[in-house]
Short mmCIF file of C-alpha atoms in Angstrom, two decimals:
data_model
loop_
_atom_site.label_atom_id
_atom_site.label_comp_id
_atom_site.label_asym_id
_atom_site.label_seq_id
_atom_site.Cartn_x
_atom_site.Cartn_y
_atom_site.Cartn_z
CA MET T 1 -6.72 -14.89 69.82
CA ARG T 2 -8.96 -13.85 67.45
CA THR T 3 -8.90 -15.37 63.54
CA TYR T 4 -8.31 -12.42 61.05
CA GLN T 5 -11.06 -12.78 59.78
CA GLU T 6 -12.98 -12.05 63.34
CA ARG T 7 -10.19 -9.28 63.58
CA MET T 8 -11.04 -7.02 60.20
CA ASP T 9 -15.10 -8.11 61.29
CA ARG T 10 -14.08 -5.93 64.57
CA ILE T 11 -12.53 -2.49 62.47
CA THR T 12 -15.67 -3.44 60.17
CA LEU T 13 -18.45 -2.15 62.84
CA HIS T 14 -17.10 -0.52 64.09
CA VAL T 15 -16.00 2.01 61.72
CA ALA T 16 -19.32 1.43 60.07
CA GLU T 17 -20.83 2.25 63.95
CA GLU T 18 -18.56 5.41 63.62
CA ALA T 19 -20.40 6.33 60.24
CA TRP T 20 -23.49 5.67 60.85
CA LYS T 21 -23.28 8.63 64.16
CA THR T 22 -22.04 10.80 61.83
CA PRO T 23 -24.63 13.81 61.35
CA ARG T 24 -24.32 14.51 57.72
CA LEU T 25 -23.05 18.35 55.93
CA ALA T 26 -25.50 20.93 53.82
CA SER T 27 -22.50 18.95 51.28
CA GLY T 28 -23.86 15.61 51.78
CA LEU T 29 -21.03 14.01 52.96
CA TRP T 30 -19.93 13.38 56.44
CA HIS T 31 -15.56 15.15 56.10
CA HIS T 32 -14.27 18.25 53.74
CA ASN T 33 -10.28 17.39 55.42
CA ASP T 34 -10.01 13.94 52.51
CA ILE T 35 -12.85 12.90 50.35
CA ARG T 36 -11.72 9.76 50.89
CA ASN T 37 -12.88 9.64 54.26
CA ASN T 38 -16.60 9.53 52.83
CA PHE T 39 -16.11 7.08 50.55
CA TYR T 40 -13.93 4.50 53.37
CA GLU T 41 -16.09 5.06 55.56
CA ALA T 42 -19.11 4.47 53.33
CA VAL T 43 -18.08 1.16 52.14
CA TYR T 44 -17.19 -0.08 55.53
CA LEU T 45 -21.08 0.70 56.17
CA LEU T 46 -22.97 -0.49 53.13
CA ALA T 47 -19.89 -3.63 54.31
CA ALA T 48 -21.53 -4.10 58.00
CA SER T 49 -25.62 -3.47 56.36
CA VAL T 50 -25.16 -6.54 54.53
CA ASP T 51 -23.15 -8.78 56.40
CA TYR T 52 -26.09 -10.57 58.86
CA ARG T 53 -23.31 -11.61 60.21
CA LEU T 54 -22.73 -8.80 62.68
CA ALA T 55 -24.69 -7.73 64.85
CA VAL T 56 -25.12 -3.42 63.73
CA SER T 57 -26.72 -1.16 66.12
CA PHE T 58 -29.18 1.02 63.47
CA PRO T 59 -31.69 -0.63 60.79
CA ARG T 60 -29.84 -2.09 57.66
CA GLU T 61 -32.39 -0.76 54.86
CA GLU T 62 -31.44 2.58 56.56
CA GLY T 63 -27.28 1.99 57.05
CA ALA T 64 -27.53 0.46 53.34
CA ALA T 65 -28.72 3.54 52.05
CA LEU T 66 -27.16 5.96 53.55
CA ALA T 67 -23.90 4.20 52.31
CA ARG T 68 -25.15 4.31 49.28
CA ALA T 69 -25.97 9.04 48.72
CA ILE T 70 -22.52 8.92 50.33
CA LEU T 71 -20.71 6.99 47.42
CA ALA T 72 -22.66 8.51 44.63
CA ASN T 73 -21.91 12.48 46.41
CA VAL T 74 -18.70 11.32 46.07
CA LEU T 75 -18.29 10.25 42.51
CA SER T 76 -20.36 13.33 41.82
CA LEU T 77 -17.71 15.17 42.00
CA GLN T 78 -14.58 12.81 40.56
CA ASP T 79 -14.45 15.19 36.93
CA GLN T 80 -15.55 13.31 34.03
CA GLU T 81 -15.48 16.38 31.36
CA GLU T 82 -13.80 14.58 27.85
CA GLY T 83 -10.84 16.45 27.20
CA SER T 84 -10.54 18.52 30.97
CA PRO T 85 -6.44 18.35 32.05
CA THR T 86 -7.49 16.30 35.77
CA ILE T 87 -10.08 13.64 33.89
CA GLY T 88 -11.04 10.91 36.07
CA HIS T 89 -9.80 13.18 39.20
CA TRP T 90 -11.07 14.38 42.63
CA PRO T 91 -10.68 16.89 44.56
CA LEU T 92 -8.57 16.59 47.70
CA HIS T 93 -9.72 18.41 50.17
CA LEU T 94 -13.14 19.79 50.46
CA GLY T 95 -12.97 22.65 51.77
CA ASP T 96 -16.90 25.48 52.41
CA ASN T 97 -17.78 23.97 48.14
CA PRO T 98 -16.89 20.93 47.24
CA ALA T 99 -18.75 21.03 43.77
CA ARG T 100 -15.65 23.66 43.19
CA ALA T 101 -12.40 22.45 45.36
CA ALA T 102 -9.71 21.94 43.00
CA LYS T 103 -9.26 18.44 41.28
CA ASN T 104 -5.98 16.24 43.14
CA PRO T 105 -4.59 13.23 41.42
CA LEU T 106 -4.48 11.83 44.73
CA PRO T 107 -7.31 10.28 45.27
CA ALA T 108 -7.83 8.62 42.48
CA GLU T 109 -4.31 6.68 43.19
CA LEU T 110 -5.57 4.73 46.16
CA MET T 111 -9.27 4.92 45.37
CA SER T 112 -9.40 3.37 41.98
CA CYS T 113 -7.57 0.25 43.61
CA LEU T 114 -10.44 0.41 45.92
CA MET T 115 -13.31 0.68 44.00
CA ALA T 116 -12.56 -1.70 41.91
CA VAL T 117 -12.52 -4.06 45.25
CA VAL T 118 -16.34 -2.67 46.23
CA CYS T 119 -16.97 -3.91 42.16
CA GLU T 120 -16.29 -7.12 42.44
CA ARG T 121 -17.79 -7.77 45.39
CA TYR T 122 -20.70 -5.11 45.82
CA ALA T 123 -21.96 -5.04 43.29
CA SER T 124 -25.39 -6.61 43.87
CA GLU T 125 -25.65 -3.72 46.45
CA LEU T 126 -24.55 -0.74 45.32
CA GLY T 127 -27.97 -1.06 43.32
CA THR T 128 -28.61 -1.04 39.32
CA GLU T 129 -27.92 3.08 39.48
CA LEU T 130 -24.79 3.08 42.22
CA ALA T 131 -23.54 0.04 40.47
CA ALA T 132 -23.35 1.67 37.04
CA SER T 133 -21.72 4.99 38.34
CA PHE T 134 -19.09 3.32 39.47
CA GLU T 135 -18.48 1.38 36.24
CA GLN T 136 -18.26 4.43 34.62
CA SER T 137 -16.33 5.96 37.15
CA LEU T 138 -14.07 3.32 36.72
CA ALA T 139 -13.89 3.53 32.80
CA ILE T 140 -13.05 7.40 33.12
CA LEU T 141 -9.91 6.20 35.12
CA TYR T 142 -8.72 4.04 33.00
CA ARG T 143 -9.50 6.00 30.11
CA SER T 144 -7.60 8.80 31.80
CA GLY T 145 -3.84 7.06 32.07
CA PHE T 146 -3.73 9.25 35.18
CA TYR T 147 -1.30 5.49 36.11
CA LEU T 148 1.37 6.02 33.23
CA GLN T 149 3.89 6.37 34.82
CA PRO T 150 7.11 4.73 34.24
CA GLN T 151 8.86 3.04 37.40
CA ARG T 152 11.83 5.87 38.85
CA THR T 153 12.11 5.88 42.49
CA PHE T 154 10.07 2.54 43.60
CA SER T 155 7.77 5.09 45.43
CA HIS T 156 3.61 4.53 46.47
CA HIS T 157 3.08 6.47 43.82
CA GLU T 158 4.81 4.46 41.49
CA THR T 159 3.32 0.88 43.08
CA LYS T 160 0.14 2.20 42.79
CA TYR T 161 0.18 3.41 39.16
CA THR T 162 1.66 -0.72 38.44
CA ALA T 163 -1.26 -2.04 40.85
CA ALA T 164 -3.53 0.40 38.39
CA LYS T 165 -1.73 -0.94 35.18
CA ILE T 166 -2.65 -4.82 35.77
CA LEU T 167 -5.67 -4.34 37.60
CA PHE T 168 -7.33 -1.47 34.24
CA GLY T 169 -5.45 -4.42 32.10
CA ASP T 170 -7.12 -7.53 33.62
CA ARG T 171 -10.68 -5.83 33.31
CA TYR T 172 -10.49 -3.74 30.19
CA GLY T 173 -8.70 -6.22 28.59
CA ASP T 174 -6.09 -4.46 27.62
CA GLU T 175 -3.31 -6.98 26.19
CA GLY T 176 -0.74 -4.22 26.72
CA LEU T 177 -1.29 -2.21 29.29
CA LEU T 178 -1.61 -5.54 31.32
CA ALA T 179 2.10 -7.02 29.92
CA SER T 180 3.47 -3.19 31.43
CA GLY T 181 1.57 -3.83 34.96
CA ARG T 182 3.60 -7.15 35.29
CA SER T 183 7.13 -5.54 33.34
CA ASP T 184 6.83 -2.82 36.51
CA LEU T 185 5.62 -5.61 39.08
CA ARG T 186 8.96 -7.35 38.06
CA LEU T 187 10.50 -4.22 38.43
CA THR T 188 9.59 -3.91 41.76
CA LEU T 189 10.58 -6.20 43.15
CA GLU T 190 13.78 -7.09 41.83
CA ARG T 191 14.83 -3.14 43.79
CA LEU T 192 13.40 -4.05 46.17
CA ARG T 193 15.36 -7.69 47.36
CA ALA T 194 18.55 -6.56 45.46
CA GLU T 195 18.88 -2.28 47.12
CA GLY T 196 15.85 -2.81 50.26
CA MET T 197 12.64 -0.28 50.72
CA ALA T 198 13.79 3.18 49.39
CA GLU T 199 10.92 3.83 51.78
CA TYR T 200 11.63 2.72 54.85
CA GLY T 201 8.81 2.64 57.14
CA ALA T 202 7.10 5.37 55.69
CA LEU T 203 3.82 5.50 57.04
CA PRO T 204 1.37 5.84 56.09
CA TRP T 205 2.44 4.83 52.56
CA PHE T 206 3.44 1.88 53.09
CA TRP T 207 0.20 0.80 54.09
CA HIS T 208 -0.45 2.87 50.32
CA TRP T 209 2.02 0.10 49.04
CA VAL T 210 -0.72 -3.17 50.47
CA GLN T 211 -3.72 -1.69 49.73
CA SER T 212 -3.29 -1.21 45.72
CA LEU T 213 -1.38 -3.91 45.27
CA THR T 214 -3.22 -6.15 48.05
CA SER T 215 -6.53 -4.36 45.18
CA ALA T 216 -5.31 -6.28 42.67
CA TYR T 217 -4.48 -9.73 43.78
CA VAL T 218 -8.03 -9.91 44.77
CA CYS T 219 -9.27 -9.18 41.64
CA ILE T 220 -6.73 -10.22 38.63
CA SER T 221 -7.42 -13.61 36.76
CA ASP T 222 -4.28 -14.21 35.59
CA ALA T 223 -3.09 -17.11 37.97
CA ASP T 224 1.06 -16.39 37.24
CA ILE T 225 0.24 -12.63 37.80
CA LYS T 226 -1.38 -13.04 40.46
CA GLY T 227 1.79 -15.34 41.75
CA GLU T 228 3.62 -12.81 41.39
CA LEU T 229 1.78 -10.21 43.22
CA ALA T 230 1.98 -13.04 46.50
CA ASP T 231 5.66 -12.50 45.59
CA LEU T 232 5.41 -9.03 46.45
CA LEU T 233 3.25 -9.08 49.18
CA GLU T 234 4.78 -11.69 51.25
CA LEU T 235 7.77 -9.47 50.67
CA LEU T 236 6.12 -6.38 52.08
CA TRP T 237 4.73 -8.56 55.13
CA HIS T 238 8.28 -10.09 55.35
CA TYR T 239 9.42 -6.49 54.87
CA ARG T 240 7.37 -5.63 57.90
CA ALA T 241 7.43 -7.96 60.42
CA GLN T 242 11.18 -7.18 60.77
CA HIS T 243 10.56 -3.76 61.58
CA TYR T 244 7.72 -4.73 64.00
CA LEU T 245 7.28 -4.73 68.33
CA LYS T 246 3.62 -5.64 69.09
CA GLY T 247 2.08 -3.33 67.17
CA ALA T 248 4.89 -0.57 66.92
CA TRP T 249 7.13 0.16 63.81
CA ILE T 250 10.61 0.22 65.32
CA GLY T 251 13.73 1.85 63.49
CA GLY T 252 14.23 4.97 61.25
CA ARG T 253 12.39 5.87 58.94
CA MET T 254 11.96 7.81 55.83
CA ARG T 255 8.16 9.88 56.59
CA SER T 256 6.03 9.89 59.59
CA LEU T 257 2.90 12.02 59.88
CA PRO T 258 2.08 12.62 63.64
CA VAL T 259 -0.24 10.50 64.13
CA ASP T 260 2.39 7.58 64.43
CA LEU T 261 4.26 10.01 66.27
CA PRO T 262 5.51 9.53 68.66
CA ARG T 263 3.22 7.25 69.78
CA ASP T 264 1.79 4.37 66.52
CA ARG T 265 -1.82 4.99 66.16
CA ASN T 266 -2.01 3.44 62.51
CA VAL T 267 -2.21 0.09 63.75
CA ALA T 268 -5.19 -1.87 61.67
CA PHE T 269 -3.06 -3.67 59.70
CA ASP T 270 -0.79 -4.91 61.76
CA TYR T 271 -4.23 -5.87 64.27
CA VAL T 272 -5.33 -7.79 61.35
CA GLN T 273 -2.32 -8.93 59.85
CA PHE T 274 -0.63 -10.59 63.86
CA GLY T 275 -3.73 -9.88 66.03
CA ASP T 276 -0.55 -9.88 69.71
CA PHE T 277 -1.99 -6.56 71.04
CA GLU T 278 -5.44 -5.23 71.47
CA LEU T 279 -7.55 -2.40 68.92
CA PRO T 280 -7.11 0.98 69.98
CA LEU T 281 -10.27 3.37 69.19
CA PRO T 282 -10.56 4.68 68.64
CA LEU T 283 -8.49 4.22 65.23
CA SER T 284 -6.43 6.48 63.22
CA ARG T 285 -6.61 5.71 59.04
CA VAL T 286 -8.47 2.59 59.58
CA GLU T 287 -8.26 2.82 54.96
CA PHE T 288 -9.89 -0.76 53.59
CA ALA T 289 -7.70 -3.20 56.52
CA GLY T 290 -11.65 -4.62 58.26
CA LEU T 291 -12.08 -5.15 54.27
CA LEU T 292 -9.25 -6.16 52.68
CA HIS T 293 -6.66 -8.28 53.77
CA TYR T 294 -3.57 -10.32 52.44
CA GLU T 295 -2.59 -13.14 54.48
CA ALA T 296 1.60 -14.05 54.87
CA SER T 297 2.36 -17.05 55.55
CA GLU T 298 3.03 -18.15 58.67
CA SER T 299 6.51 -18.28 59.06
CA THR T 300 6.10 -14.71 58.75
CA ARG T 301 3.42 -14.12 60.43
CA GLN T 302 5.55 -15.59 63.27
CA TYR T 303 8.81 -14.79 62.60
CA ALA T 304 6.94 -10.32 64.12
CA LEU T 305 5.90 -12.57 67.02
CA ARG T 306 9.48 -12.95 67.99
CA THR T 307 10.55 -12.61 71.34
CA GLU T 308 14.27 -14.00 71.31
CA PRO T 309 17.12 -10.87 71.28
CA GLU T 310 18.25 -10.41 67.68
CA GLU T 311 20.41 -7.82 65.70
CA ILE T 312 19.32 -6.45 61.90
CA ARG T 313 20.96 -5.12 59.51
CA TYR T 314 20.69 -4.19 56.44
CA SER T 315 21.61 -1.13 53.48
CA ILE T 316 19.32 0.95 51.82
CA GLN T 317 19.48 2.43 48.35
CA PRO T 318 17.89 6.22 48.61
CA ALA T 319 15.46 6.85 46.07
CA THR T 320 16.87 10.13 45.43
CA GLY T 321 20.10 8.78 45.19
CA GLY T 322 23.29 9.42 46.87
CA GLN T 323 25.02 6.86 49.18
CA PRO T 324 23.52 3.79 50.45
CA LEU T 325 21.67 4.41 54.06
CA HIS T 326 23.00 1.68 56.90
CA GLY T 327 20.66 0.38 59.26
CA ARG T 328 20.54 -0.94 63.18
CA ILE T 329 18.13 -2.48 65.70
CA TYR T 330 18.48 -3.21 68.26
CA ARG T 331 14.91 -6.35 69.05
CA THR T 332 14.09 -7.60 72.04
CA ALA T 333 10.44 -9.13 73.16
CA TYR T 334 10.53 -5.85 75.29
CA ALA T 335 11.89 -3.23 73.27
CA ALA T 336 13.79 -1.46 70.46
CA THR T 337 16.68 0.28 69.67
CA GLY T 338 18.41 2.01 66.64
CA GLY T 339 17.31 3.65 63.44
CA ILE T 340 19.78 4.97 60.06
CA THR T 341 23.04 5.47 61.06
CA GLU T 342 23.71 8.55 57.67
CA ARG T 343 21.32 11.83 57.87
CA ALA T 344 19.55 12.34 54.86
CA SER T 345 17.40 15.13 52.98
CA GLU T 346 14.14 12.74 52.63
CA PHE T 347 10.90 14.34 51.58
CA ASP T 348 9.98 17.29 53.33
CA ASN T 349 12.84 16.62 55.53
CA GLU T 350 10.87 13.93 57.57
CA GLN T 351 13.38 11.73 58.07
CA HIS T 352 13.45 9.97 61.76
CA ARG T 353 16.81 8.66 62.33
CA TRP T 354 16.66 6.35 65.24
CA GLU T 355 14.50 5.51 68.46
CA LEU T 356 14.27 3.24 71.75
CA THR T 357 10.83 1.89 71.09
CA LEU T 358 8.40 0.21 72.88
CA PRO T 359 5.60 -2.21 72.54
CA LEU T 360 2.06 -0.84 71.67
CA THR T 361 -0.16 -0.72 75.21
CA ASP T 362 -3.40 0.48 75.59
CA ALA T 363 -1.61 2.96 78.07
CA GLU T 364 -2.26 6.49 76.11
CA GLY T 365 0.84 8.20 74.90
CA ALA T 366 4.01 7.30 72.98
CA ASN T 367 5.41 4.22 73.11
CA ARG T 368 8.94 6.02 71.42
CA LEU T 369 11.90 7.69 73.01
CA TYR T 370 14.44 9.99 70.93
CA LEU T 371 15.84 12.77 70.76
CA PHE T 372 17.18 14.65 67.71
CA SER T 373 18.27 18.44 66.91
CA PRO T 374 15.61 19.91 64.76
CA GLY T 375 15.37 21.70 61.12
CA GLU T 376 13.50 22.78 58.06
CA GLY T 377 9.84 22.07 59.45
CA TYR T 378 10.25 21.75 62.38
CA THR T 379 7.36 23.36 65.46
CA GLU T 380 6.82 23.96 68.75
CA GLY T 381 4.78 20.03 69.72
CA ASP T 382 5.35 18.39 67.07
CA PRO T 383 9.06 16.20 68.14
CA ARG T 384 9.38 15.47 63.72
CA HIS T 385 12.09 17.29 61.35
CA GLU T 386 14.95 16.92 61.93
CA SER T 387 18.68 18.79 61.02
CA ASP T 388 21.68 18.12 59.66
CA ALA T 389 23.46 16.93 62.05
CA GLY T 390 24.74 14.95 64.43
CA ASP T 391 26.13 11.25 64.99
CA LEU T 392 25.27 8.33 65.84
CA LEU T 393 27.16 5.73 67.40
CA PHE T 394 24.71 2.48 67.59
CA HIS T 395 25.61 -0.37 69.37
CA GLY T 396 22.67 -3.11 71.83
CA HIS T 397 20.43 -1.31 73.78
CA ALA T 398 22.90 1.85 73.85
CA VAL T 399 22.24 5.04 71.51
CA LEU T 400 25.32 7.56 71.46
CA GLY T 401 25.62 10.70 69.38
CA LEU T 402 27.46 14.60 68.80
CA TYR T 403 26.11 17.20 67.14
CA GLY T 404 29.01 20.54 66.95
CA PRO T 405 30.42 22.64 64.51
CA PRO T 406 29.60 23.96 61.67
CA VAL T 407 26.06 25.08 62.47
CA SER T 408 26.12 27.65 65.87
CA SER T 409 23.69 25.58 67.25
CA ASN T 410 23.04 22.85 68.26
CA ARG T 411 19.67 22.29 70.58
CA LEU T 412 18.14 19.07 70.73
CA VAL T 413 14.19 17.82 71.27
CA GLY T 414 12.41 15.25 72.92
CA VAL T 415 10.01 12.65 73.31
CA LEU T 416 10.15 10.43 76.87
CA PRO T 417 7.47 8.48 77.55
CA LYS T 418 5.65 8.84 80.52
CA GLY T 419 6.88 7.01 83.27
CA GLU T 420 9.22 6.60 86.63
CA TRP T 421 11.53 9.80 85.96
CA ARG T 422 14.39 11.52 88.13
CA PHE T 423 16.00 14.19 86.58
CA GLU T 424 19.11 14.98 87.83
CA GLY T 425 21.25 17.95 86.38
CA GLY T 426 22.02 16.75 82.18
CA ARG T 427 20.58 13.31 83.58
CA ALA T 428 17.13 11.17 83.38
CA TYR T 429 16.59 8.40 85.46
CA GLY T 430 12.52 6.10 84.32
CA GLU T 431 11.48 3.10 84.71
CA LEU T 432 9.85 2.19 80.80
CA ARG T 433 7.40 -1.06 82.10
CA GLN T 434 10.38 -4.09 81.67
CA LEU T 435 12.84 -1.58 81.46
CA TYR T 436 14.73 1.00 82.91
CA VAL T 437 16.67 3.52 80.96
CA ALA T 438 19.41 6.34 81.84
CA LEU T 439 19.33 9.41 78.92
CA PHE T 440 23.02 11.99 79.81
CA MET T 441 23.49 14.84 78.28
CA PRO T 442 26.79 17.12 78.47
CA GLY T 443 24.60 20.28 80.00
CA GLU T 444 21.75 21.18 81.71
CA PHE T 445 17.94 20.13 79.95
CA ALA T 446 13.79 21.68 80.21
CA THR T 447 11.16 19.39 80.30
CA GLN T 448 7.56 19.85 80.24
CA GLU T 449 4.66 16.97 80.53
CA LEU T 450 2.35 16.89 77.88
CA SER T 451 -0.85 14.90 77.28
CA ASP T 452 0.97 11.71 75.49
CA TYR T 453 4.88 12.46 76.63
CA ILE T 454 7.58 14.35 78.79
CA ALA T 455 9.83 16.30 76.28
CA LEU T 456 13.03 17.11 77.08
CA ASP T 457 14.60 20.45 75.11
CA SER T 458 18.33 21.29 75.67
CA PRO T 459 20.11 24.49 74.49
CA GLY T 460 23.60 22.52 74.17
CA GLN T 461 26.74 25.50 75.12
CA ASP T 462 28.92 26.79 72.44
CA GLY T 463 26.94 25.10 68.99
CA MET T 464 27.78 21.73 70.22
CA ASN T 465 25.48 19.24 72.32
CA GLY T 466 25.43 15.62 72.39
CA PHE T 467 23.84 12.11 74.27
CA VAL T 468 23.84 8.51 76.10
CA MET T 469 21.52 7.04 75.86
CA GLU T 470 21.03 3.05 77.84
CA ALA T 471 18.39 0.90 78.74
CA ILE T 472 17.70 -2.21 80.76
CA ALA T 473 15.41 -4.69 81.13
CA LYS T 474 14.36 -5.05 84.74
CA SER T 475 15.51 -9.08 84.33
CA ASP T 476 19.03 -8.17 83.51
CA ALA T 477 19.01 -5.37 86.88
CA ALA T 478 17.90 -7.73 88.85
CA GLU T 479 20.91 -9.98 88.33
CA ARG T 480 22.67 -7.46 89.60
CA GLY T 481 21.02 -6.73 93.32
CA ILE T 482 19.27 -3.32 91.22
CA HIS T 483 14.32 -3.84 92.20
CA SER T 484 13.73 0.11 91.90
CA ILE T 485 15.01 2.65 89.87
CA ALA T 486 16.61 4.37 93.25
CA ASP T 487 19.11 1.30 92.03
CA PHE T 488 19.17 1.30 89.07
CA ALA T 489 19.84 5.04 89.50
CA ALA T 490 22.93 4.78 92.26
CA PHE T 491 24.37 1.90 90.32
CA ILE T 492 23.91 3.71 86.60
CA ASP T 493 25.13 6.93 87.89
CA GLU T 494 29.01 5.21 88.56
CA ARG T 495 29.36 5.25 84.47
CA ARG T 496 28.22 8.99 83.52
CA PRO T 497 29.92 9.39 79.92
CA ASN T 498 33.05 11.55 79.43
CA TRP T 499 32.75 14.55 77.13
CA THR T 500 35.84 15.45 75.61
CA GLY T 501 36.62 19.10 73.31
CA LEU T 502 32.81 20.50 74.12
CA HIS T 503 33.93 23.93 75.28
CA ASN T 504 35.76 24.53 72.74
CA GLY T 505 36.17 21.34 69.77
CA THR T 506 38.76 22.70 68.08
CA ASP T 507 40.57 19.12 68.16
CA GLY T 508 37.45 17.18 68.34
CA LEU T 509 34.29 16.30 69.83
CA SER T 510 34.32 12.55 71.42
CA VAL T 511 31.78 10.42 73.80
CA SER T 512 32.65 7.24 75.67
CA TYR T 513 30.69 4.89 77.86
CA LEU T 514 30.95 2.39 79.10
CA THR T 515 27.50 0.41 78.71
CA PHE T 516 25.55 -1.46 81.90
CA GLY T 517 26.92 -5.41 79.67
CA GLY T 518 30.61 -4.08 80.12
CA ASP T 519 31.34 -2.53 76.88
CA GLU T 520 33.33 0.28 76.12
CA LEU T 521 31.65 2.03 73.83
CA LYS T 522 33.63 5.67 72.20
CA LEU T 523 31.62 8.23 69.84
CA SER T 524 34.32 10.82 67.72
CA VAL T 525 33.82 13.61 66.16
CA GLN T 526 36.86 14.99 64.17
CA PRO T 527 37.63 18.75 63.45
CA ASP T 528 37.31 17.57 59.50
CA SER T 529 33.33 15.73 60.14
CA SER T 530 35.55 12.37 59.91
CA VAL T 531 33.79 10.12 62.59
CA THR T 532 35.29 7.14 64.27
CA ARG T 533 33.54 4.46 66.06
CA THR T 534 34.84 2.80 68.14
CA VAL T 535 33.11 -1.26 70.36
CA ARG T 536 34.79 -2.84 72.35
CA SER T 537 33.01 -5.86 74.41
CA ASP T 538 33.90 -7.27 77.29
#
């Protein structure tokens, strides 16, 4: 296995080479979709150009000159007008005319922290004029006070404000600001330890936590604050390790972008920290993964690589308040199953409640299986955004779901990873790497093979629907004489679940199922919406 520095070098070299080959637009930038992409890639190009350990294919001086030109162009788009309501900010999406694009607070949040790292590490490589521009830009960010926000929801935004307070307080000798940042840091530590990660599994925003706090850690001079930053970073990386399976995130999430569902692609930080999977190319959302790293403790890194079966249970206090959410995940070396029991209306309706997760491999395509009832924001071809319908039961590698009144329609859509599948009526039997998978539904469903997964669509009947999914390790199946998907289908077909109430629902809905291991599961939803979950173990 490569060292973390070798893994960082590989990312740096790859991004720098891609940046060198990217044609510049008329504006002088590479990208107009997000100004930050120009900043990230230019720093990579500069870093590779001046690092003689890296075997670049382009002329070093020309690479460094191009990087400086892009960085100067980015800095020139900052609002530096005193008295402007957007002073310190950049446009985010640049459109056809970057100079006139509307300013947005998002670039300053993360770029300010990363710019401090650039000044710390590459000041002598920037050249006199560009170095002065960086210093001026950072000074304007400091004076703008964009970060002067209290801790309310303990979000990635507020974490970046905390990091900025610490960085600017230390950099400019502002003891009051430094103390405020330290206070916020302690509040964040207390909140996470007591109530869990309000932004549970939120990607790519989790990496904004990591980058902003790591920026403060590498730049800060106060040893005590540095130690507290290390405590929070260690907590974050332990949280990541808990929800890690060979490059994949496991369990439910508060938010996810299409780059993260139904396949993990935002994996550069995991690759550097854990290194137990091949780096997939091309990379998505690399940000500073190859340039900025905090090495987690050996115990945390080994925890991420565990292979023994484990059941993970936890509760989370949502950022918006209300009742706690309860997470439950069963993880083995080959897969993880589970998520969040309760439905919550999170930001942009992006809550992702549950999944069967497979480790990340070189093969393209989805590495997770899940179903949901489409809700606000859902569009065909984007398997996110679910409705408020549905109750779930998690047990081992099995998940039961019921969807009934009061909604008038309970269509279910889903994602099946590529593999060998057999579809028979309302049943699906699959062979996925080291697993066999069974999926049962009370009615017919349609499937469509897409480029990276098989899409499932079930209309439901009379406003009601449901599913039972169970995954079984091939090694366990072999002990019962099951050596093929045909053997598995014949065995598991005899364990079809029992559905009641699906055609009238007046007495409630229920589904019962006997698992591969002999456990009796039952999920019931009464007319008053009360839910009963029953597990009887063999």
